[in-house]
XYZ file of C-alpha atoms in Angstrom:
515
model
C 10.415 29.412 12.856
C 11.070 28.563 16.518
C 11.858 24.955 17.347
C 13.228 23.182 20.364
C 14.617 19.719 20.976
C 12.687 17.678 23.553
C 14.561 17.005 26.797
C 15.579 13.389 27.368
C 13.351 12.019 30.142
C 14.615 9.324 32.444
C 11.312 7.467 32.587
C 7.752 7.511 31.340
C 5.202 7.828 34.135
C 1.957 5.952 33.566
C -0.174 9.063 33.962
C 1.766 10.846 31.205
C 0.311 8.592 28.478
C 3.809 8.163 27.000
C 3.937 11.696 25.579
C 6.831 12.795 27.814
C 9.137 10.490 25.855
C 8.670 12.776 22.858
C 8.615 16.098 24.690
C 5.059 16.933 23.643
C 2.410 18.716 25.650
C -1.230 17.651 25.392
C -3.200 19.834 22.993
C -5.979 17.569 21.667
C -9.285 16.667 23.290
C -9.039 13.400 25.241
C -12.623 12.143 24.879
C -12.531 8.837 22.941
C -13.755 5.799 24.864
C -13.222 2.072 24.397
C -15.862 1.439 21.739
C -14.957 4.578 19.776
C -11.301 3.481 19.762
C -12.283 0.023 18.536
C -14.629 1.575 15.966
C -11.818 3.722 14.563
C -9.798 0.615 13.715
C -12.788 -1.315 12.361
C -13.986 1.548 10.189
C -10.548 2.021 8.597
C -10.317 -1.700 7.784
C -14.041 -1.587 6.953
C -15.348 -5.100 6.450
C -18.047 -4.126 3.974
C -16.053 -1.510 2.056
C -12.982 -3.635 1.433
C -14.648 -6.967 0.763
C -17.282 -5.518 -1.553
C -14.814 -3.233 -3.339
C -12.124 -5.861 -4.046
C -14.017 -9.184 -4.361
C -14.313 -8.793 -8.145
C -10.531 -8.486 -8.490
C -9.682 -11.498 -6.324
C -12.366 -13.737 -7.790
C -11.770 -12.619 -11.366
C -8.040 -13.333 -11.044
C -7.949 -16.652 -9.142
C -11.540 -17.797 -8.647
C -12.916 -19.182 -5.362
C -9.458 -20.358 -4.260
C -8.330 -16.746 -3.830
C -10.093 -16.780 -0.458
C -7.165 -18.756 0.990
C -5.302 -15.449 0.839
C -7.696 -14.126 3.509
C -6.318 -16.253 6.395
C -2.771 -15.926 5.020
C -2.954 -12.131 5.096
C -4.621 -12.254 8.506
C -1.788 -14.265 10.055
C 0.820 -11.913 8.627
C -1.024 -8.768 9.671
C -1.712 -10.249 13.109
C 2.051 -10.415 13.686
C 2.329 -6.744 12.713
C -0.665 -5.874 14.901
C 0.889 -7.599 17.938
C 4.026 -5.488 17.507
C 1.847 -2.392 17.233
C -0.056 -3.401 20.359
C 3.152 -3.394 22.384
C 4.114 -0.038 20.925
C 0.711 1.502 21.584
C 0.911 0.316 25.194
C 4.122 2.329 25.596
C 3.693 5.180 23.113
C -0.011 5.910 22.317
C 0.673 9.132 20.406
C -0.794 10.798 17.333
C 0.725 9.755 14.019
C 1.784 6.509 15.642
C 3.695 4.988 12.694
C 5.756 8.163 12.296
C 6.553 8.569 15.980
C 7.271 4.871 16.540
C 9.687 4.685 13.607
C 11.378 7.863 14.850
C 11.731 6.510 18.376
C 12.894 3.021 17.385
C 15.048 4.004 14.420
C 16.147 7.557 13.754
C 14.793 10.909 12.665
C 15.316 9.926 9.015
C 13.599 6.535 9.454
C 10.655 8.171 11.230
C 10.308 10.869 8.600
C 10.439 8.276 5.773
C 7.745 6.153 7.451
C 5.583 9.205 8.017
C 6.012 10.486 4.446
C 5.151 7.112 2.915
C 2.150 6.681 5.214
C 0.861 10.201 4.654
C 1.033 10.168 0.856
C -0.465 6.674 0.791
C -3.287 7.710 3.130
C -4.313 10.595 0.880
C -4.465 8.285 -2.134
C -6.331 5.692 -0.049
C -8.967 8.291 0.840
C -9.450 8.949 -2.878
C -9.749 5.217 -3.530
C -12.250 4.559 -0.747
C -14.691 7.313 -1.779
C -14.899 5.814 -5.286
C -16.797 2.910 -3.699
C -19.884 5.168 -3.662
C -20.127 4.595 -7.416
C -20.302 0.828 -6.864
C -23.358 1.138 -4.640
C -25.366 4.365 -4.904
C -26.499 3.972 -8.565
C -27.663 0.433 -7.683
C -29.881 1.926 -4.975
C -31.371 4.617 -7.204
C -30.634 5.457 -10.835
C -30.788 9.159 -9.915
C -27.346 8.835 -8.353
C -25.952 8.351 -11.872
C -25.624 12.085 -12.412
C -23.541 11.807 -15.594
C -25.187 10.098 -18.550
C -26.796 6.717 -18.072
C -23.650 4.849 -17.099
C -23.037 3.360 -20.546
C -20.863 6.163 -21.952
C -17.084 5.719 -22.061
C -16.541 8.220 -19.233
C -19.945 8.137 -17.491
C -18.871 5.697 -14.790
C -15.546 7.363 -13.924
C -16.846 10.939 -14.036
C -19.827 10.115 -11.843
C -17.526 8.313 -9.394
C -15.457 11.491 -9.057
C -18.551 13.622 -8.355
C -19.961 11.258 -5.722
C -16.521 10.795 -4.204
C -15.935 14.535 -3.954
C -19.231 14.964 -2.101
C -18.100 12.361 0.427
C -14.709 14.063 0.854
C -16.466 17.359 1.588
C -18.509 15.566 4.249
C -15.492 13.958 5.942
C -13.636 17.294 5.845
C -16.456 19.149 7.574
C -16.952 16.461 10.232
C -13.245 16.292 11.037
C -13.043 20.081 11.212
C -15.739 20.110 13.905
C -13.695 17.959 16.267
C -13.013 14.416 17.342
C -16.151 14.106 19.456
C -18.483 14.517 16.446
C -16.247 12.263 14.359
C -16.289 9.567 17.048
C -20.097 9.736 17.413
C -20.718 9.340 13.678
C -18.016 6.744 13.299
C -19.232 4.643 16.234
C -22.830 4.731 15.024
C -21.741 3.784 11.512
C -19.567 0.919 12.722
C -22.391 -0.389 14.926
C -24.670 -0.503 11.872
C -21.894 -1.993 9.720
C -21.169 -4.820 12.185
C -24.845 -5.784 12.505
C -25.328 -5.634 8.728
C -22.159 -7.646 8.087
C -23.240 -10.415 10.458
C -26.730 -10.532 8.936
C -25.317 -10.631 5.397
C -23.094 -13.567 6.366
C -26.047 -15.401 7.979
C -28.404 -14.863 5.041
C -25.779 -15.894 2.504
C -25.057 -18.936 4.662
C -28.720 -19.948 4.620
C -28.709 -19.856 0.814
C -25.590 -21.959 0.144
C -25.912 -24.141 -2.944
C -22.515 -25.876 -2.958
C -20.035 -27.314 -0.509
C -16.559 -26.120 0.557
C -14.887 -28.371 -2.037
C -15.070 -25.421 -4.454
C -12.196 -23.826 -2.517
C -9.920 -26.836 -3.036
C -9.760 -26.630 -6.822
C -8.092 -24.170 -9.197
C -11.311 -24.264 -11.268
C -9.222 -23.612 -14.364
C -7.690 -20.366 -13.131
C -3.972 -19.927 -13.741
C -3.941 -22.363 -16.665
C -1.384 -21.358 -19.246
C 0.292 -18.839 -16.938
C 3.927 -19.023 -15.932
C 3.796 -20.428 -12.426
C 0.285 -21.779 -12.918
C -2.278 -21.212 -10.197
C 0.305 -19.883 -7.740
C 0.922 -16.887 -9.978
C -2.813 -16.154 -10.170
C -3.148 -16.608 -6.411
C -0.325 -14.191 -5.611
C -1.906 -11.552 -7.818
C -5.344 -12.122 -6.275
C -3.927 -11.783 -2.756
C -3.895 -8.033 -3.374
C -7.667 -8.154 -2.752
C -7.116 -9.387 0.817
C -4.016 -7.269 1.390
C -6.026 -4.184 0.448
C -8.500 -4.798 3.274
C -6.569 -5.778 6.399
C -4.558 -2.708 7.303
C -5.296 0.534 9.110
C -5.751 -1.072 12.531
C -3.079 1.366 13.789
C -5.751 4.106 13.646
C -6.750 3.190 17.197
C -3.244 4.031 18.401
C -2.950 7.122 16.200
C -5.913 8.520 18.135
C -4.104 7.722 21.399
C -3.739 11.374 22.423
C -7.521 11.701 22.265
C -8.328 8.396 23.973
C -9.111 7.851 27.646
C -6.593 5.433 29.208
C -4.905 4.909 25.826
C -2.160 2.568 27.034
C -4.811 -0.004 27.983
C -7.483 0.858 25.425
C -5.465 1.127 22.198
C -3.833 -2.361 22.251
C -7.175 -4.065 22.838
C -8.839 -1.962 20.137
C -6.159 -2.944 17.581
C -6.604 -6.671 18.230
C -10.394 -6.576 18.354
C -10.623 -4.556 15.132
C -8.430 -7.032 13.236
C -10.155 -10.127 14.667
C -13.666 -8.812 13.980
C -12.747 -7.909 10.424
C -11.163 -11.300 9.759
C -14.004 -13.414 11.181
C -16.990 -11.479 9.851
C -15.410 -10.523 6.537
C -14.216 -14.086 5.983
C -17.695 -15.454 6.668
C -19.204 -13.092 4.101
C -16.677 -14.061 1.418
C -16.947 -17.823 2.018
C -20.751 -17.906 2.094
C -20.967 -15.576 -0.913
C -19.020 -18.039 -3.063
C -21.002 -20.988 -1.727
C -24.351 -19.273 -2.368
C -23.680 -17.623 -5.753
C -26.208 -18.971 -8.299
C -23.578 -19.360 -11.045
C -19.816 -19.228 -10.408
C -19.261 -19.157 -14.149
C -21.021 -15.810 -14.480
C -18.443 -13.352 -15.856
C -19.988 -10.471 -13.896
C -18.572 -11.915 -10.663
C -15.151 -10.720 -11.843
C -16.127 -7.259 -13.054
C -16.515 -3.915 -11.292
C -20.222 -3.711 -12.135
C -20.827 -7.163 -10.643
C -18.715 -8.658 -7.884
C -20.022 -9.238 -4.376
C -22.843 -6.724 -4.771
C -24.107 -8.788 -7.691
C -24.240 -11.949 -5.540
C -26.071 -10.107 -2.750
C -28.635 -8.773 -5.218
C -29.186 -12.256 -6.658
C -29.449 -14.084 -3.345
C -31.440 -11.560 -1.319
C -34.931 -10.699 -2.330
C -36.161 -7.235 -3.332
C -36.113 -4.652 -0.575
C -33.729 -6.631 1.645
C -30.917 -6.352 -0.882
C -31.492 -2.598 -1.034
C -31.338 -2.332 2.755
C -27.965 -4.021 2.820
C -26.699 -1.795 0.015
C -27.621 1.167 2.239
C -25.552 -0.398 5.020
C -22.620 -0.760 2.616
C -22.924 2.942 1.757
C -22.804 3.739 5.489
C -19.702 1.533 5.820
C -18.001 3.348 2.952
C -18.852 6.675 4.577
C -17.335 5.866 7.982
C -14.350 4.181 6.317
C -13.591 7.387 4.413
C -14.097 9.327 7.644
C -11.603 7.097 9.494
C -9.005 7.265 6.730
C -9.312 11.053 6.637
C -9.048 11.229 10.433
C -5.921 9.068 10.529
C -4.270 11.154 7.797
C -5.037 14.336 9.751
C -3.435 12.946 12.925
C -0.358 11.892 10.984
C -0.089 15.338 9.363
C -0.465 16.996 12.774
C 2.148 14.695 14.343
C 4.729 15.438 11.657
C 3.904 19.149 11.513
C 4.419 19.727 15.249
C 7.913 18.297 14.728
C 8.307 20.824 11.904
C 8.769 17.772 9.638
C 6.481 19.128 6.899
C 6.436 22.397 4.964
C 4.320 25.063 6.725
C 4.608 23.004 9.929
C 3.439 25.789 12.272
C 0.175 26.237 10.340
C -0.500 22.518 9.874
C 0.086 21.874 13.576
C -2.254 24.645 14.717
C -5.086 23.314 16.893
C -8.438 25.088 16.943
C -9.113 26.420 20.432
C -12.846 25.982 19.897
C -12.932 22.465 18.468
C -9.604 21.168 19.883
C -8.679 19.654 16.531
C -6.259 20.562 13.693
C -8.555 22.080 11.052
C -6.062 23.106 8.371
C -4.812 19.519 7.779
C -8.431 18.388 7.366
C -8.972 20.903 4.566
C -5.584 20.354 2.892
C -5.981 16.563 2.829
C -9.545 16.879 1.525
C -8.456 19.167 -1.327
C -5.518 16.917 -2.280
C -7.694 13.779 -2.262
C -10.289 15.498 -4.474
C -7.596 16.623 -6.921
C -6.281 13.054 -7.173
C -9.818 11.917 -7.998
C -9.790 14.004 -11.167
C -7.098 11.703 -12.588
C -9.697 8.955 -12.638
C -11.811 10.698 -15.270
C -9.573 10.394 -18.309
C -7.014 7.857 -17.100
C -8.702 5.284 -14.828
C -5.793 2.843 -15.177
C -3.418 5.440 -13.698
C -5.693 5.684 -10.685
C -5.722 1.883 -10.307
C -1.922 1.987 -10.356
C -1.819 4.716 -7.695
C -4.298 2.845 -5.501
C -2.263 -0.360 -5.664
C 0.910 1.576 -4.962
C -0.691 3.214 -1.915
C -1.153 -0.240 -0.392
C 2.503 -1.060 -1.068
C 3.576 2.206 0.571
C 1.555 1.472 3.697
C 3.132 -1.980 3.983
C 6.548 -0.326 3.598
C 5.673 2.224 6.283
C 4.703 -0.629 8.633
C 8.004 -2.311 7.790
C 9.855 0.838 8.861
C 8.345 0.255 12.305
C 8.658 -3.518 12.715
C 12.199 -3.507 11.280
C 13.687 -0.995 13.750
C 11.698 -2.629 16.540
C 13.362 -5.942 15.732
C 16.770 -4.239 15.764
C 16.014 -2.772 19.195
C 15.009 -6.209 20.495
C 18.207 -7.809 19.201
C 20.439 -5.224 20.830
C 18.416 -5.088 24.052
C 16.929 -1.642 23.509
C 13.325 -2.801 23.719
C 12.390 -3.861 27.246
C 8.923 -5.470 27.346
C 9.415 -6.283 31.027
C 8.725 -2.621 31.783
C 5.277 -3.038 30.195
C 4.606 -6.195 32.176
C 5.543 -4.495 35.452
C 3.250 -1.583 34.638
C 0.367 -3.961 33.791
C 0.269 -3.163 30.068
C 0.178 -5.501 27.065
C 3.376 -7.359 26.203
C 4.153 -10.381 24.036
C 6.800 -11.463 26.544
C 9.094 -14.212 25.250
C 7.030 -14.469 22.068
C 8.010 -10.937 21.105
C 11.188 -11.825 19.194
C 9.771 -14.636 16.959
C 6.610 -12.662 16.265
C 8.639 -9.572 15.406
C 10.902 -11.572 13.067
C 7.867 -13.028 11.310
C 6.286 -9.557 11.024
C 9.397 -8.232 9.278
C 9.643 -11.214 6.901
C 5.920 -10.927 6.158
C 6.173 -7.212 5.450
C 9.086 -7.734 3.061
C 7.387 -10.604 1.247
C 4.051 -8.831 0.896
C 5.612 -5.578 -0.271
C 7.570 -7.430 -2.969
C 4.480 -9.393 -4.043
C 2.316 -6.290 -4.256
C 4.942 -4.239 -6.078
C 5.922 -6.961 -8.553
C 5.494 -5.604 -12.120
C 2.380 -7.360 -13.432
C 0.186 -6.121 -16.232
C -2.773 -7.901 -14.553
C -2.524 -5.385 -11.699
C -0.864 -2.306 -13.131
C -1.692 -2.636 -16.836
C 0.421 -0.936 -19.466
C 2.479 0.702 -20.814
C 5.768 -0.153 -19.122
C 5.765 2.849 -16.774
C 2.478 1.636 -15.313
C 3.589 -1.996 -15.166
C 6.676 -0.896 -13.207
C 4.621 1.781 -11.470
C 5.278 0.583 -7.914
C 9.007 1.087 -8.334
C 8.797 4.234 -10.444
C 6.094 6.160 -8.556
C 7.261 5.133 -5.093
C 10.765 6.092 -6.148
C 9.582 9.498 -7.359
C 7.422 10.159 -4.259
C 10.147 9.015 -1.862
C 12.852 10.850 -3.812
C 10.913 14.123 -3.818
C 10.348 13.839 -0.095
C 13.986 13.006 0.660
C 15.134 16.031 -1.367
C 13.093 18.273 0.948
C 14.331 16.350 3.987
C 17.979 16.656 2.901
C 17.842 20.298 1.844
C 15.709 21.691 4.637
C 14.107 19.114 6.910
C 17.313 17.857 8.476
C 18.100 21.430 9.608
C 14.707 22.503 10.960
C 13.046 19.344 12.298
C 12.424 19.591 16.032
C 9.393 19.963 18.290
C 7.752 23.332 17.706
C 7.905 25.554 20.754
C 4.117 25.882 20.635
C 3.773 22.113 21.179
C 6.739 21.378 23.424
C 6.151 20.250 26.993
C 7.654 22.470 29.666
C 10.492 21.016 31.711
C 8.274 20.323 34.724
C 5.830 18.254 32.601
C 8.579 16.135 31.091
C 10.376 15.365 34.357
C 7.262 15.034 36.536
């Protein structure tokens, strides 16, 4: 297989979109505008998908007080996002996390970040599509295709069927090109944002209690080692599960118009919108719930959907459930899209098996089709695990979040190292008129690294409340991540280290790099 090392450019011209630094030529369709870039980040975070899918876990573990984890996670992820904004202003390339880690650290660091992010993204796609089961049967009983939902495997089996249908949809859309994906995604996000704001307003109108409910443990954590703090740390997984994926805007940088200006703004706006609107929904939901002692608020068949159904009358509740289904759909589409761009980015560096095939771009649709199909098939296969062993799937889903936080850490960590040794020069961004944190860059970067470490440890901590039993599930974060990382590093050590390099079919010619 023919590979070539990219020449070392002396500078990065503004019109080159930062690709010359990596020795890549443009091969994707540059057609994404400002709103579509913003929508990509919002749909991955997905206000309605994440909040409605994980509310039951947070509330059931720590009660109303778990919502304090929402601003805590936001502050931590904002620090990460600010670092990513600087990076996207300089390097708005596909598979951003992989390429940034490679540029800031080393080939091994970049490959590790990409491998963790890619495997986690595929599992995340499987997890997101399961949200169909939480909503579709509530709209119409006909969506419960297996049994009546009361059988021991009815719920899980039906979730796999509905989820597989959604994966087929996202695969087909992504195979037809980024323009169709962006149109569907933007329309879906527009509907999601309007619905989310209206849900927050209507819940706010129906509040039955004051904010004092958030300043009490309400009995949660009693009898536990560490008391309420232990319960709160476990429940924070619900917020940590939602606020990531904002890097999707930068991962689509090679398909975005004026990416060095558009991507940083899209990252910040996506995170801010998700925090404000999602937070309003969660706060007003707790304040408007008819009975906070209702056990269904902490179960998968209850949760936030249950509150919405109780508070909103008849047809209106159904309308908002439709909007949630739309949000789940575009969220799955965005996750699939981001995973495809990451696969393409690693494959054109020959950093994955069958790199030449995975990096092939359709001349008709200007998009990598094979990664779309491969990721769709893998995600559907992972779904099957959920039928007989739902706890294993919960473990894998939780671990996927940990892996994404670790992948982010493999970017912010090397970035901090570059700052400390003078290798990162934000002044160049300022002079070019692009986003820069200026003198705040170092403290923000330090906080982002400390946050990433703390959150990864908290999420991976062996707790039966999250991972269940037996012991290999309880310690699943360490065991499964170790196995996944180990398997990847074996390939990297035996073959990858010898063959990784920009494929000749994707390498920029000398004149493009030095222009």
